[in-house]
Tab-separated table of C-alpha atoms and ligand atoms in Angstrom:
chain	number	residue	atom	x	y	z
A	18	UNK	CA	-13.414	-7.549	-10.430
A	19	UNK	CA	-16.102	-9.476	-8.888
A	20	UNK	CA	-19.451	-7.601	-7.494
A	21	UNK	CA	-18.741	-8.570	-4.307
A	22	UNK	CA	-15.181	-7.377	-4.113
A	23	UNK	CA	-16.870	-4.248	-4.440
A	24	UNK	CA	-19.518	-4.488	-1.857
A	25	UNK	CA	-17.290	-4.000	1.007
A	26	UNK	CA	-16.692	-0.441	0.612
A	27	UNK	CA	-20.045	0.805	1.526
A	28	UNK	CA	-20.077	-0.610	5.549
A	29	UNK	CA	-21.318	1.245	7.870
A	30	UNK	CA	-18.805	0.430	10.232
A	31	UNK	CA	-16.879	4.210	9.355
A	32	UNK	CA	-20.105	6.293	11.134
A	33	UNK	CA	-20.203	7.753	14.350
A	34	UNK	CA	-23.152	9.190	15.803
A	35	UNK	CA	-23.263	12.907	17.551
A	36	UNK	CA	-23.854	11.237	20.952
A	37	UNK	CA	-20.112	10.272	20.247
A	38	UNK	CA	-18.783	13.164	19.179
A	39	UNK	CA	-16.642	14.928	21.373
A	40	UNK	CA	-14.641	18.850	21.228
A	41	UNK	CA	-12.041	17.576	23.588
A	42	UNK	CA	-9.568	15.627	23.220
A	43	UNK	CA	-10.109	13.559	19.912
A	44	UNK	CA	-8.994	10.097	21.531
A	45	UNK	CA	-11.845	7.750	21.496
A	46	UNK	CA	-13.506	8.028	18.497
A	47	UNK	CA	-10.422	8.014	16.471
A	48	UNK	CA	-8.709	5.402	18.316
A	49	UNK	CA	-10.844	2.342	16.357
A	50	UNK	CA	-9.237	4.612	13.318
A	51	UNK	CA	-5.765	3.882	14.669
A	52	UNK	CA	-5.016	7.067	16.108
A	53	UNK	CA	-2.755	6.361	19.151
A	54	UNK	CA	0.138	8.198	21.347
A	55	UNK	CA	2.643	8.709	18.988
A	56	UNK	CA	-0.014	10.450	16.161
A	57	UNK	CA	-1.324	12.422	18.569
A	58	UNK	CA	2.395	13.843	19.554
A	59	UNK	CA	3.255	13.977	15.873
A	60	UNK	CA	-0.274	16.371	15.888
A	61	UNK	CA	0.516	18.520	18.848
A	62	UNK	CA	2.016	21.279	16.927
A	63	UNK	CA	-1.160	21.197	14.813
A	64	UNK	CA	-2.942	20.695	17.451
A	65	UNK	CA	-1.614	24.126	18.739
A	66	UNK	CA	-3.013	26.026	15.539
A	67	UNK	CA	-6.061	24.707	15.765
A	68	UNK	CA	-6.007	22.249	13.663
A	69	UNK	CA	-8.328	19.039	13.362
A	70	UNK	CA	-6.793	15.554	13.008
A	71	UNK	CA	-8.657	13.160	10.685
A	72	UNK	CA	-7.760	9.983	8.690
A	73	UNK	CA	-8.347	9.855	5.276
A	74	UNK	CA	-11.232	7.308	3.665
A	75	UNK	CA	-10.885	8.168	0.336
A	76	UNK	CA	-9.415	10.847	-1.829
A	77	UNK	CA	-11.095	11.938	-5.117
A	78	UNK	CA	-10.278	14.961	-7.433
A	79	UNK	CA	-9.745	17.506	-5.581
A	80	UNK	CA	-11.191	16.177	-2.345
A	81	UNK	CA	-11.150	14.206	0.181
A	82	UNK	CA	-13.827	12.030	3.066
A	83	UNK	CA	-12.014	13.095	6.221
A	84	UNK	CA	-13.030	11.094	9.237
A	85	UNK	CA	-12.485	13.274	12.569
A	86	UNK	CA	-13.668	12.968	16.128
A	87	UNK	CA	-17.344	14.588	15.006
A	88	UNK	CA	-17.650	12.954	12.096
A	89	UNK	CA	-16.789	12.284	8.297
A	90	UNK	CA	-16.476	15.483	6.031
A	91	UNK	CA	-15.259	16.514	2.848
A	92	UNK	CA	-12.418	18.545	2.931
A	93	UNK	CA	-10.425	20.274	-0.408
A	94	UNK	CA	-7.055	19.114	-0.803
A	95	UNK	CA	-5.772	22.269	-2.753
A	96	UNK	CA	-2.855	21.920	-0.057
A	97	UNK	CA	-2.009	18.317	-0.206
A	98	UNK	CA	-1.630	17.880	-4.315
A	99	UNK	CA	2.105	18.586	-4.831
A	100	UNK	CA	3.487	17.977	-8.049
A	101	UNK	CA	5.148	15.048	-6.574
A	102	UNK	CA	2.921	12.049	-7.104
A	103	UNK	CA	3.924	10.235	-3.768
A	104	UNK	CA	3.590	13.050	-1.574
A	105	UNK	CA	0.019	13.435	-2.945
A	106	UNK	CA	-2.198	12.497	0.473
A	107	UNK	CA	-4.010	9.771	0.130
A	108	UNK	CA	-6.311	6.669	2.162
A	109	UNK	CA	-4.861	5.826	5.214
A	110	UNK	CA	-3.160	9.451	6.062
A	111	UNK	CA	-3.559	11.269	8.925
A	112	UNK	CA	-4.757	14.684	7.917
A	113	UNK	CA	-4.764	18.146	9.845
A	114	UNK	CA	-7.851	19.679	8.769
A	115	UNK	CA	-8.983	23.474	9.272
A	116	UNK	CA	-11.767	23.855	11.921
A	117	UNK	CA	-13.577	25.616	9.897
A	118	UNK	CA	-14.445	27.391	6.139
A	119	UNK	CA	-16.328	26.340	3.605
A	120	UNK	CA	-14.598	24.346	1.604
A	121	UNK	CA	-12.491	23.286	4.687
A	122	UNK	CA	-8.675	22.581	3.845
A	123	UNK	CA	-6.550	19.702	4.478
A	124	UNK	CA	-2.928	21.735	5.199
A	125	UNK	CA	-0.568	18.672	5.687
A	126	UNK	CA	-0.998	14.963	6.566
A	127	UNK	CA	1.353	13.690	9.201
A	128	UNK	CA	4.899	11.877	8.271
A	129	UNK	CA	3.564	8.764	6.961
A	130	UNK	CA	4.784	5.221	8.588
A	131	UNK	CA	4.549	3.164	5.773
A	132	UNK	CA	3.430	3.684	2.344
A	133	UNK	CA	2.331	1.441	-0.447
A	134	UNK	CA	4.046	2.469	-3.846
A	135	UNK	CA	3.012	1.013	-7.419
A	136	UNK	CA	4.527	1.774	-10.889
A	137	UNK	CA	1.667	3.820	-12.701
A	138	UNK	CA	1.902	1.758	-16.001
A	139	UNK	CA	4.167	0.406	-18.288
A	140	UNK	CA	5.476	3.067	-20.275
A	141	UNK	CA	5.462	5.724	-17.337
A	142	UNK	CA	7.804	4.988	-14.713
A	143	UNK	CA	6.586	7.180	-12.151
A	144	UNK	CA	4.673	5.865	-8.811
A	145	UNK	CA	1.589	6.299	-7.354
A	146	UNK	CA	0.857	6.560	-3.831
A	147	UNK	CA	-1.934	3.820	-3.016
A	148	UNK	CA	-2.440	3.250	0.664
A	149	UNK	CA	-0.373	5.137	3.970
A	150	UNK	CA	0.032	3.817	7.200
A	151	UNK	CA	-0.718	0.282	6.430
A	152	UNK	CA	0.801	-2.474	9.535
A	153	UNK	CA	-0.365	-5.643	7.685
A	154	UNK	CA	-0.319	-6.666	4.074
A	155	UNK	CA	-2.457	-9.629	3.787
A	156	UNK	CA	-1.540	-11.365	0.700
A	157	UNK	CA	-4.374	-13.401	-0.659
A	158	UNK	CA	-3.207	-16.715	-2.378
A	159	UNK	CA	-5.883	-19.390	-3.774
A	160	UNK	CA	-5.108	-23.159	-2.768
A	161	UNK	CA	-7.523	-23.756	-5.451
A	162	UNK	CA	-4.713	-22.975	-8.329
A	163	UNK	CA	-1.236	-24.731	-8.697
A	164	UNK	CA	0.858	-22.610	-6.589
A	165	UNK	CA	2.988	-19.692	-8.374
A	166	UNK	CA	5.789	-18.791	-5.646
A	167	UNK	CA	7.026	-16.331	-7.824
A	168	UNK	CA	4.157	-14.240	-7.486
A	169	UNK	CA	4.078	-14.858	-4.001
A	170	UNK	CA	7.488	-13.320	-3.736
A	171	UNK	CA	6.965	-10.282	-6.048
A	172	UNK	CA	3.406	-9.207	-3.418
A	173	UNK	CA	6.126	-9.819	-0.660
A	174	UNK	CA	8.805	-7.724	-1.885
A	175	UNK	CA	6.198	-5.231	-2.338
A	176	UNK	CA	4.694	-5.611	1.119
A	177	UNK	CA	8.378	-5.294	2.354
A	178	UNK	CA	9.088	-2.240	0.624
A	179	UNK	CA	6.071	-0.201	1.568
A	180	UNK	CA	7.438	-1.199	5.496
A	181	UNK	CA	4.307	-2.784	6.105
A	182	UNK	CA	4.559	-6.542	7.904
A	183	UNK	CA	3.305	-9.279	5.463
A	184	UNK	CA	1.018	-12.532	6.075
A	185	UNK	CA	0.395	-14.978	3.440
A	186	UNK	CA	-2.841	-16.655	3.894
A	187	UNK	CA	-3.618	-19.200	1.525
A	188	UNK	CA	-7.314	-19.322	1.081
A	189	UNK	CA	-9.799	-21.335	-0.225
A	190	UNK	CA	-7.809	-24.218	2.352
A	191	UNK	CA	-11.219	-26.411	2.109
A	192	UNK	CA	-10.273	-27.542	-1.332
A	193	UNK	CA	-7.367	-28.860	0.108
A	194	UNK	CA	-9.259	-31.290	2.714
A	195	UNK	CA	-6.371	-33.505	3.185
A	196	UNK	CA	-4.353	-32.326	5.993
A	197	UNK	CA	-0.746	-33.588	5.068
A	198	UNK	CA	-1.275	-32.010	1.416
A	199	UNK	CA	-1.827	-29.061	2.965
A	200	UNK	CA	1.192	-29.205	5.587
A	201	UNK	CA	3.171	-29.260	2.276
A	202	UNK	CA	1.728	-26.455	0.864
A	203	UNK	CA	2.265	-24.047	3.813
A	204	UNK	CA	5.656	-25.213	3.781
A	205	UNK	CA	6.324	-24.711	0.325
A	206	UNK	CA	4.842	-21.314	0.599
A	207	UNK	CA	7.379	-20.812	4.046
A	208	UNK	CA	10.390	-21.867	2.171
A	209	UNK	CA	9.509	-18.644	-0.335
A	210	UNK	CA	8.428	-16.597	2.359
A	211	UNK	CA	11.484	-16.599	5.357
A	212	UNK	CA	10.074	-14.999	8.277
A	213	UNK	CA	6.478	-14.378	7.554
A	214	UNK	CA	3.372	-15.943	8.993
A	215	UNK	CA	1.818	-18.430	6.601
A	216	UNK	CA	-1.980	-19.247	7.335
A	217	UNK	CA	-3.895	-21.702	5.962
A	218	UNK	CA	-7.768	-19.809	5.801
A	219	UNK	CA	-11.051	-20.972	4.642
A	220	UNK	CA	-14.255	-18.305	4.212
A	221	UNK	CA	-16.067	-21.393	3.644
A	222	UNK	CA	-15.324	-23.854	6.588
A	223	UNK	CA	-14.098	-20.960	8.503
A	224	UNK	CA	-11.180	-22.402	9.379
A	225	UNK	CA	-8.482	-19.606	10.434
A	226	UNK	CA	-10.562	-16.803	10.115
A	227	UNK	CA	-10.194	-16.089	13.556
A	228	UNK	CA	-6.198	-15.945	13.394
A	229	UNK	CA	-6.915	-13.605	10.914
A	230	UNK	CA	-9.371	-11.690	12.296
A	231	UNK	CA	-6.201	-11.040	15.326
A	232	UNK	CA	-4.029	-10.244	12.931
A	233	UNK	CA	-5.859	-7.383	11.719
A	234	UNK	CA	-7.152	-6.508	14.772
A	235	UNK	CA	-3.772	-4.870	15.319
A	236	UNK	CA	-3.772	-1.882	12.799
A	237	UNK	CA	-4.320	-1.283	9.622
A	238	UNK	CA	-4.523	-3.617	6.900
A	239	UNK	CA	-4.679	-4.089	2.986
A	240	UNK	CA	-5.462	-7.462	1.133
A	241	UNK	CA	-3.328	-7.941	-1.795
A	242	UNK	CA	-3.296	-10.876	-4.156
A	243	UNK	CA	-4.268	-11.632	-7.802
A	244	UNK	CA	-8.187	-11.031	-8.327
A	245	UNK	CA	-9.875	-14.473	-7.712
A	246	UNK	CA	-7.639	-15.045	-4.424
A	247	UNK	CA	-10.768	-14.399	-2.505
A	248	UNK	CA	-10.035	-11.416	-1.382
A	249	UNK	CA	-13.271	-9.793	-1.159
A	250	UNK	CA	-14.949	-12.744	0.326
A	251	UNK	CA	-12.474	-12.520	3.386
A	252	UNK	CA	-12.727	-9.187	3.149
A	253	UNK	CA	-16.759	-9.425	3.716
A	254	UNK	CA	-15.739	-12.363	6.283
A	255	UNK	CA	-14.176	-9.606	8.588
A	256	UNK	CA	-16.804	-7.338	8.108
A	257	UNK	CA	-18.947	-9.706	9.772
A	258	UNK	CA	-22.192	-8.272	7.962
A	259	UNK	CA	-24.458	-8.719	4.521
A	260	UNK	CA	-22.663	-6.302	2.533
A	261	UNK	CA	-24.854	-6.855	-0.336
A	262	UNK	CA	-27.466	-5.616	1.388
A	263	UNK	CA	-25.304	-2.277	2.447
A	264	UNK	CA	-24.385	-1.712	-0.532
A	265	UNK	CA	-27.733	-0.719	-2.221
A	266	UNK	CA	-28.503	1.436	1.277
A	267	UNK	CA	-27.677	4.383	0.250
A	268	UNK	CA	-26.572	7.647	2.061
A	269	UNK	CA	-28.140	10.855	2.452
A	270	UNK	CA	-25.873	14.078	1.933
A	271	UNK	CA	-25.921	17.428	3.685
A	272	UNK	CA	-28.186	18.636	1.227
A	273	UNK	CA	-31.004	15.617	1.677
A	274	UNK	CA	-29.674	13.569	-1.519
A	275	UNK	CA	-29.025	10.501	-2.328
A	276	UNK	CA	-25.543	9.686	-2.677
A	277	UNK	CA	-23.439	5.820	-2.771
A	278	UNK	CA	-20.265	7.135	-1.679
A	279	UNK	CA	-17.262	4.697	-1.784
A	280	UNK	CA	-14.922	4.327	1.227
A	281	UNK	CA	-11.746	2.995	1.011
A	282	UNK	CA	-11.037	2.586	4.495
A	283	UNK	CA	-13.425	0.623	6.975
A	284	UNK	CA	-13.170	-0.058	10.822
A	285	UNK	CA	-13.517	-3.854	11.225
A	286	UNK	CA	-16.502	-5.072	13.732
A	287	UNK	CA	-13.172	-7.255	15.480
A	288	UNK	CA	-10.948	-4.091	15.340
A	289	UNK	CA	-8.799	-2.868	13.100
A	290	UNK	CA	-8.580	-1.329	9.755
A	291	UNK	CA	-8.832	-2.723	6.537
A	292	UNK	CA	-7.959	-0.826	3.481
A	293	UNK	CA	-8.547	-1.535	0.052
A	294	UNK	CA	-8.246	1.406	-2.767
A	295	UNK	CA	-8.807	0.499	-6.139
A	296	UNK	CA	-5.436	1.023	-7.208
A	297	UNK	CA	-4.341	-1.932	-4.919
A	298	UNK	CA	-5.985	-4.792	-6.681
A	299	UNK	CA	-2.854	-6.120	-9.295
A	300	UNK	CA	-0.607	-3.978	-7.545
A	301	UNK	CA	3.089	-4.074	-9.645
A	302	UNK	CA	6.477	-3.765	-8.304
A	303	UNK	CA	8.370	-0.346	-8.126
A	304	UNK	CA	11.660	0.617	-6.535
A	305	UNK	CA	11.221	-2.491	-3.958
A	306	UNK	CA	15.130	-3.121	-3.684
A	307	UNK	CA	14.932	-3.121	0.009
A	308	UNK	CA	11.918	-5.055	-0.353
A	309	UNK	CA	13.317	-7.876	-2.819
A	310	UNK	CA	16.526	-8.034	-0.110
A	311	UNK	CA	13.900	-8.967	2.710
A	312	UNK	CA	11.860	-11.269	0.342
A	313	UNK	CA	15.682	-13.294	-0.207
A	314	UNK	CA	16.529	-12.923	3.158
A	315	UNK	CA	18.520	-16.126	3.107
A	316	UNK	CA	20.369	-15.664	0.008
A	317	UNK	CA	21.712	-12.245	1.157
A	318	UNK	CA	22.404	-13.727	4.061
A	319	UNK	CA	24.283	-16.611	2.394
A	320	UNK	CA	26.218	-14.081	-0.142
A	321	UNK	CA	27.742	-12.451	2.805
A	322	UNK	CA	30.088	-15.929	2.911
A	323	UNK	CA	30.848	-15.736	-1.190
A	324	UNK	CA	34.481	-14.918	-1.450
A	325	UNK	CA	33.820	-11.452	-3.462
A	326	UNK	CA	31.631	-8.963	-2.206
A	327	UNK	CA	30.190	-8.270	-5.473
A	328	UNK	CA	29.651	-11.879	-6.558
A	329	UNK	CA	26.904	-12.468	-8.802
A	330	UNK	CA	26.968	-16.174	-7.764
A	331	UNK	CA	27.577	-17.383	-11.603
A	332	UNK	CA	30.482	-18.807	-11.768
A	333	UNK	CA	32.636	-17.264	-9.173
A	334	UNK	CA	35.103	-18.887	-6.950
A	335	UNK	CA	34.302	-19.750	-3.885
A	336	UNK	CA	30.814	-18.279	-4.378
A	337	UNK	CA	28.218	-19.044	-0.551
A	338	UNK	CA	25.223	-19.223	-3.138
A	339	UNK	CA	26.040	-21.451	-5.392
A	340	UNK	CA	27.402	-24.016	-2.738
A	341	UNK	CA	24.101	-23.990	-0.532
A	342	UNK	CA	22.145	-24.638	-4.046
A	343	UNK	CA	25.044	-27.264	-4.528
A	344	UNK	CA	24.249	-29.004	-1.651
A	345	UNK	CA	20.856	-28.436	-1.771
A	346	UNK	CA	20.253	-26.397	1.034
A	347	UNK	CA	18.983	-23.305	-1.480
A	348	UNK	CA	16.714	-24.143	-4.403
A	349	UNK	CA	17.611	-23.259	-7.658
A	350	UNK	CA	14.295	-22.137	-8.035
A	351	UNK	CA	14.649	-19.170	-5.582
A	352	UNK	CA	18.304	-17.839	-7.347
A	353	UNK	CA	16.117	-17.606	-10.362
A	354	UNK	CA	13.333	-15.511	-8.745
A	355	UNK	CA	15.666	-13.429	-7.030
A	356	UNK	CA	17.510	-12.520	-10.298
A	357	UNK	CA	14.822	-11.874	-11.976
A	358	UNK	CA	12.292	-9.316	-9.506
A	359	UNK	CA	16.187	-7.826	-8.884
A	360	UNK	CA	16.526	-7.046	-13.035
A	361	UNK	CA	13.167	-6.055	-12.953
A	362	UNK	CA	13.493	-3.448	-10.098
A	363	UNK	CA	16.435	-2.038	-11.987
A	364	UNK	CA	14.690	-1.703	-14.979
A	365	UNK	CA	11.935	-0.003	-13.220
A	366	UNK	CA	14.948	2.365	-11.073
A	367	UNK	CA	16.409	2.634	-14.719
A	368	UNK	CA	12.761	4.603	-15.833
A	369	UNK	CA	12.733	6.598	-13.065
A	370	UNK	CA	16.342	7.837	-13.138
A	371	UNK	CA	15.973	8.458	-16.667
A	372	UNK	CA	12.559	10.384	-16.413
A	373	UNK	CA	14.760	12.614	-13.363
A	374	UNK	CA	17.701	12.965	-15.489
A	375	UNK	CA	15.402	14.201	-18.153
A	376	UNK	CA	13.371	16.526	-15.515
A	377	UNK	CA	16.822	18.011	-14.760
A	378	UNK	CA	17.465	18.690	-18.345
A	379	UNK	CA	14.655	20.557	-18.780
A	380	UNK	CA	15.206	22.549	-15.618
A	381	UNK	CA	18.359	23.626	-16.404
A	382	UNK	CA	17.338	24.264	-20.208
A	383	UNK	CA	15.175	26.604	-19.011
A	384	UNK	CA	17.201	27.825	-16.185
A	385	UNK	CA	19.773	28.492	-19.359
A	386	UNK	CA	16.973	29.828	-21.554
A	387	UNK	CA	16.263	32.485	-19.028
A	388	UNK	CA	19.904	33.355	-17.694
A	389	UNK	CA	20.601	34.228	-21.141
A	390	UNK	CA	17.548	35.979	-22.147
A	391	UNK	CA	18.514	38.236	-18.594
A	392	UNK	CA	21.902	38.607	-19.821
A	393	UNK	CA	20.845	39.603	-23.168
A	394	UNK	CA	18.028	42.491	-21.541
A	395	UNK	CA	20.819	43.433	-19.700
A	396	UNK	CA	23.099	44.177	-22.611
A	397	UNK	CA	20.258	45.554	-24.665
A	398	UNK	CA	19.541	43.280	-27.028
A	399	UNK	CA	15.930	42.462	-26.018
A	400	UNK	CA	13.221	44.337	-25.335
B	503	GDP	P1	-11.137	-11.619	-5.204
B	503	GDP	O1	-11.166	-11.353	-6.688
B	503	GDP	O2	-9.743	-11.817	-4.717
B	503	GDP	O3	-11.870	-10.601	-4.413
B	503	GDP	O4	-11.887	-13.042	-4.999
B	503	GDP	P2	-13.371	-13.362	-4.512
B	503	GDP	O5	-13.517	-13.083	-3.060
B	503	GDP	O6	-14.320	-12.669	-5.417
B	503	GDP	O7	-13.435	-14.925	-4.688
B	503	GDP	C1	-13.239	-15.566	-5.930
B	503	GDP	C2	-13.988	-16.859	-5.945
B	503	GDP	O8	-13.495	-17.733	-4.936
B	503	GDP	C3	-15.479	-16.709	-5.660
B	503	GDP	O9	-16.179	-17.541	-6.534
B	503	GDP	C4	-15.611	-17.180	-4.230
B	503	GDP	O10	-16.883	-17.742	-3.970
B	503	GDP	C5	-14.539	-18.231	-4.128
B	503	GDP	N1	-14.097	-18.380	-2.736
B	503	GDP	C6	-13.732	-17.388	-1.908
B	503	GDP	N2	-13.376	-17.881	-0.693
B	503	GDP	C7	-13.521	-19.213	-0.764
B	503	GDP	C8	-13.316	-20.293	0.168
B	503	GDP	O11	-12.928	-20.120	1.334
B	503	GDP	N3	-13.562	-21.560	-0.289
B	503	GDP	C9	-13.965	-21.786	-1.558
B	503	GDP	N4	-14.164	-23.063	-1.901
B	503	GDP	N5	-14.192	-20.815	-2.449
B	503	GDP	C10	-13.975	-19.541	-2.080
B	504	ZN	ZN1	28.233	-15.729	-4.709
């Protein structure tokens, strides 16, 4: 990770002063956060018990930055830490806060529109929640290395899956000064990419930035992409600001300290929301069926014409797929990618049904255990 990936966490875009706070309604101050209509009807009943809406900036053992019409606090999240890893809150949720208490609770975090989802490591199958209510996934790919479409397609299916809308921007575009080479390169990136924006950005020339910068200005966003992509550059890009020189600034706390605290989430100068949580940097691929469907839009589409409806497009009769890549309308290249994140996601669906099957188990083990140490109290055997 590179310092200055870093450096963008510690903006001081997120503060409002107490001139802007506000007892009323929440709105305005919140809106920059992305609070609009439909959260604030999803918060009425909250609302009604008194209840303070906030999003989440960051989460951290136990805790959690809270940013709410009068400001950020820290709230405990005794509430919000169910045994279930993805329903663990996290950035990006919208939390309902207790008006008061010290600590002050989160008690729930509203139904979440999209989630981001990765596969905790390799020998535990389980997710972990990363990012919630995300609109955009940027996906960060350098023009300065040959391109990998593969990987392109694995951040897409990803993207997909977490219901989140994803933009390829392919950056670093003034190492490719010739503009014909670089026509081809979008459209090589398009051809792996059906129906998704692909835009060519520089942080150097500042070419695109501004389509970007609209983009985002839309919601909330997270930049995904292998580390060296340039993330962090374009990420400091949309801040607009010397980050370096935020970053040493530190904050003061309640209690007249000096604290850095990390943010996950940041309101962008041009609107919008970018977040970027550590977990999200190499990001892997879990459960994305729907996902890997979107990301080979076309060749679901095409396997609707195969003559069996469970063709594997082998060596089957009549098979849609294997015509197109016959006549060259499908590369072969993009069967092969599509088999392959497909085996992967079942291997990964494979862990996770096995871990469940084995959670059962042990349920009903002990479910057994104790029917039969009841049965045996009840006939006298134990005391
Ligand atoms: P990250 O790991 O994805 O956050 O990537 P960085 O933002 O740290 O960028 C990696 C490297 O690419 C750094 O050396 C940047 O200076 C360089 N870089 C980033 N954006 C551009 C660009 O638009 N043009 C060029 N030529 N280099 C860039
Ligand atoms: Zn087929």
């Amino acid at each position: 990770m590179s310092s200055s990936f870093s450096a963008w966490h510690d903006s001081p875009f997120h503060e409002f002063n107490d001139a802007e706070s506000n007892t009323s309604a929440p709105s305005r101050p919140l809106a920059a956060y992305g609070w609009d209509d439909a959260w604030a009807d999803a918060f009425a009943p909250y609302a009604e018990q008194g209840l303070v809406p906030g999003r989440v900036v960051r989460v951290d053992r136990g805790q959690c930055d809270v940013v709410t019409a009068d400001g950020t606090l820290r709230a405990d999240t005794a509430f919000v830490t169910p045994h279930d890893p993805l329903r663990v809150i996290c950035t990006g949720d919208w939390a309902a806060v207790e008006p008061v208490g010290d600590p002050r609770f989160v008690r729930t975090y509203l139904p979440r529109r999209t989630a981001f989802v990765r596969s905790t490591s390799s020998n535990r199958s389980e997710g972990q929640i990363l990012a919630a209510n995300v609109d955009h996934a940027v996906i960060a790919v350098s023009l300065a290395l040959e391109l990998d479409l593969g990987r392109i397609e694995r951040f897409l299916a990803l993207a997909w899956e977490s219901g989140a809308v994803p933009l390829v921007v392919l950056t670093k575009a003034d190492l490719v000064p010739d503009p014909v080479g670089l026509a081809y390169l979008v459209q090589d990136v398009e051809t792996a990419a059906p129906g998704v924006r692909v835009l060519p950005v520089s942080a150097t020339t500042g070419e695109g930035v501004d389509a970007l910068a609209a983009v985002v200005a839309g919601g909330t966003s997270v930049l995904l992409g292998q580390s060296g992509a340039g993330k962090s550059t374009l990420a400091n890009v949309l801040l607009g600001e010397d980050v370096m020189a935020v970053q040493s600034a530190r904050e003061v706390d309640g209690k007249g300290r000096h604290t850095t605290t990390t943010r996950n989430l940041l309101v962008l100068p041009g609107g919008g929301v970018l977040i970027d949580t550590p977990g999200l940097r190499g990001v892997g691929l879990y459960d994305a069926g729907a996902g890997v469907g979107q990301v080979f839009a076309e060749i679901e589409e095409l396997a609707t014409g195969c003559r069996f409806h469970d063709c594997s497009h082998q060596a089957e009769p009549e098979c849609a797929v294997l015509a197109a890549i016959e006549d060259g309308s499908l590369a072969h290249r993009r069967l092969e990618s599509y088999r392959k994140l497909l085996r992967e996601n079942q291997r990964i669906v494979a862990k996770t049904d096995a871990r469940l099957r084995a959670e059962m188990r042990r349920d009903w083990r002990i479910k057994g255990a104790v029917g039969r140490a009841n049965s045996a109290l009840k006939r006298g055997h134990l005391r």
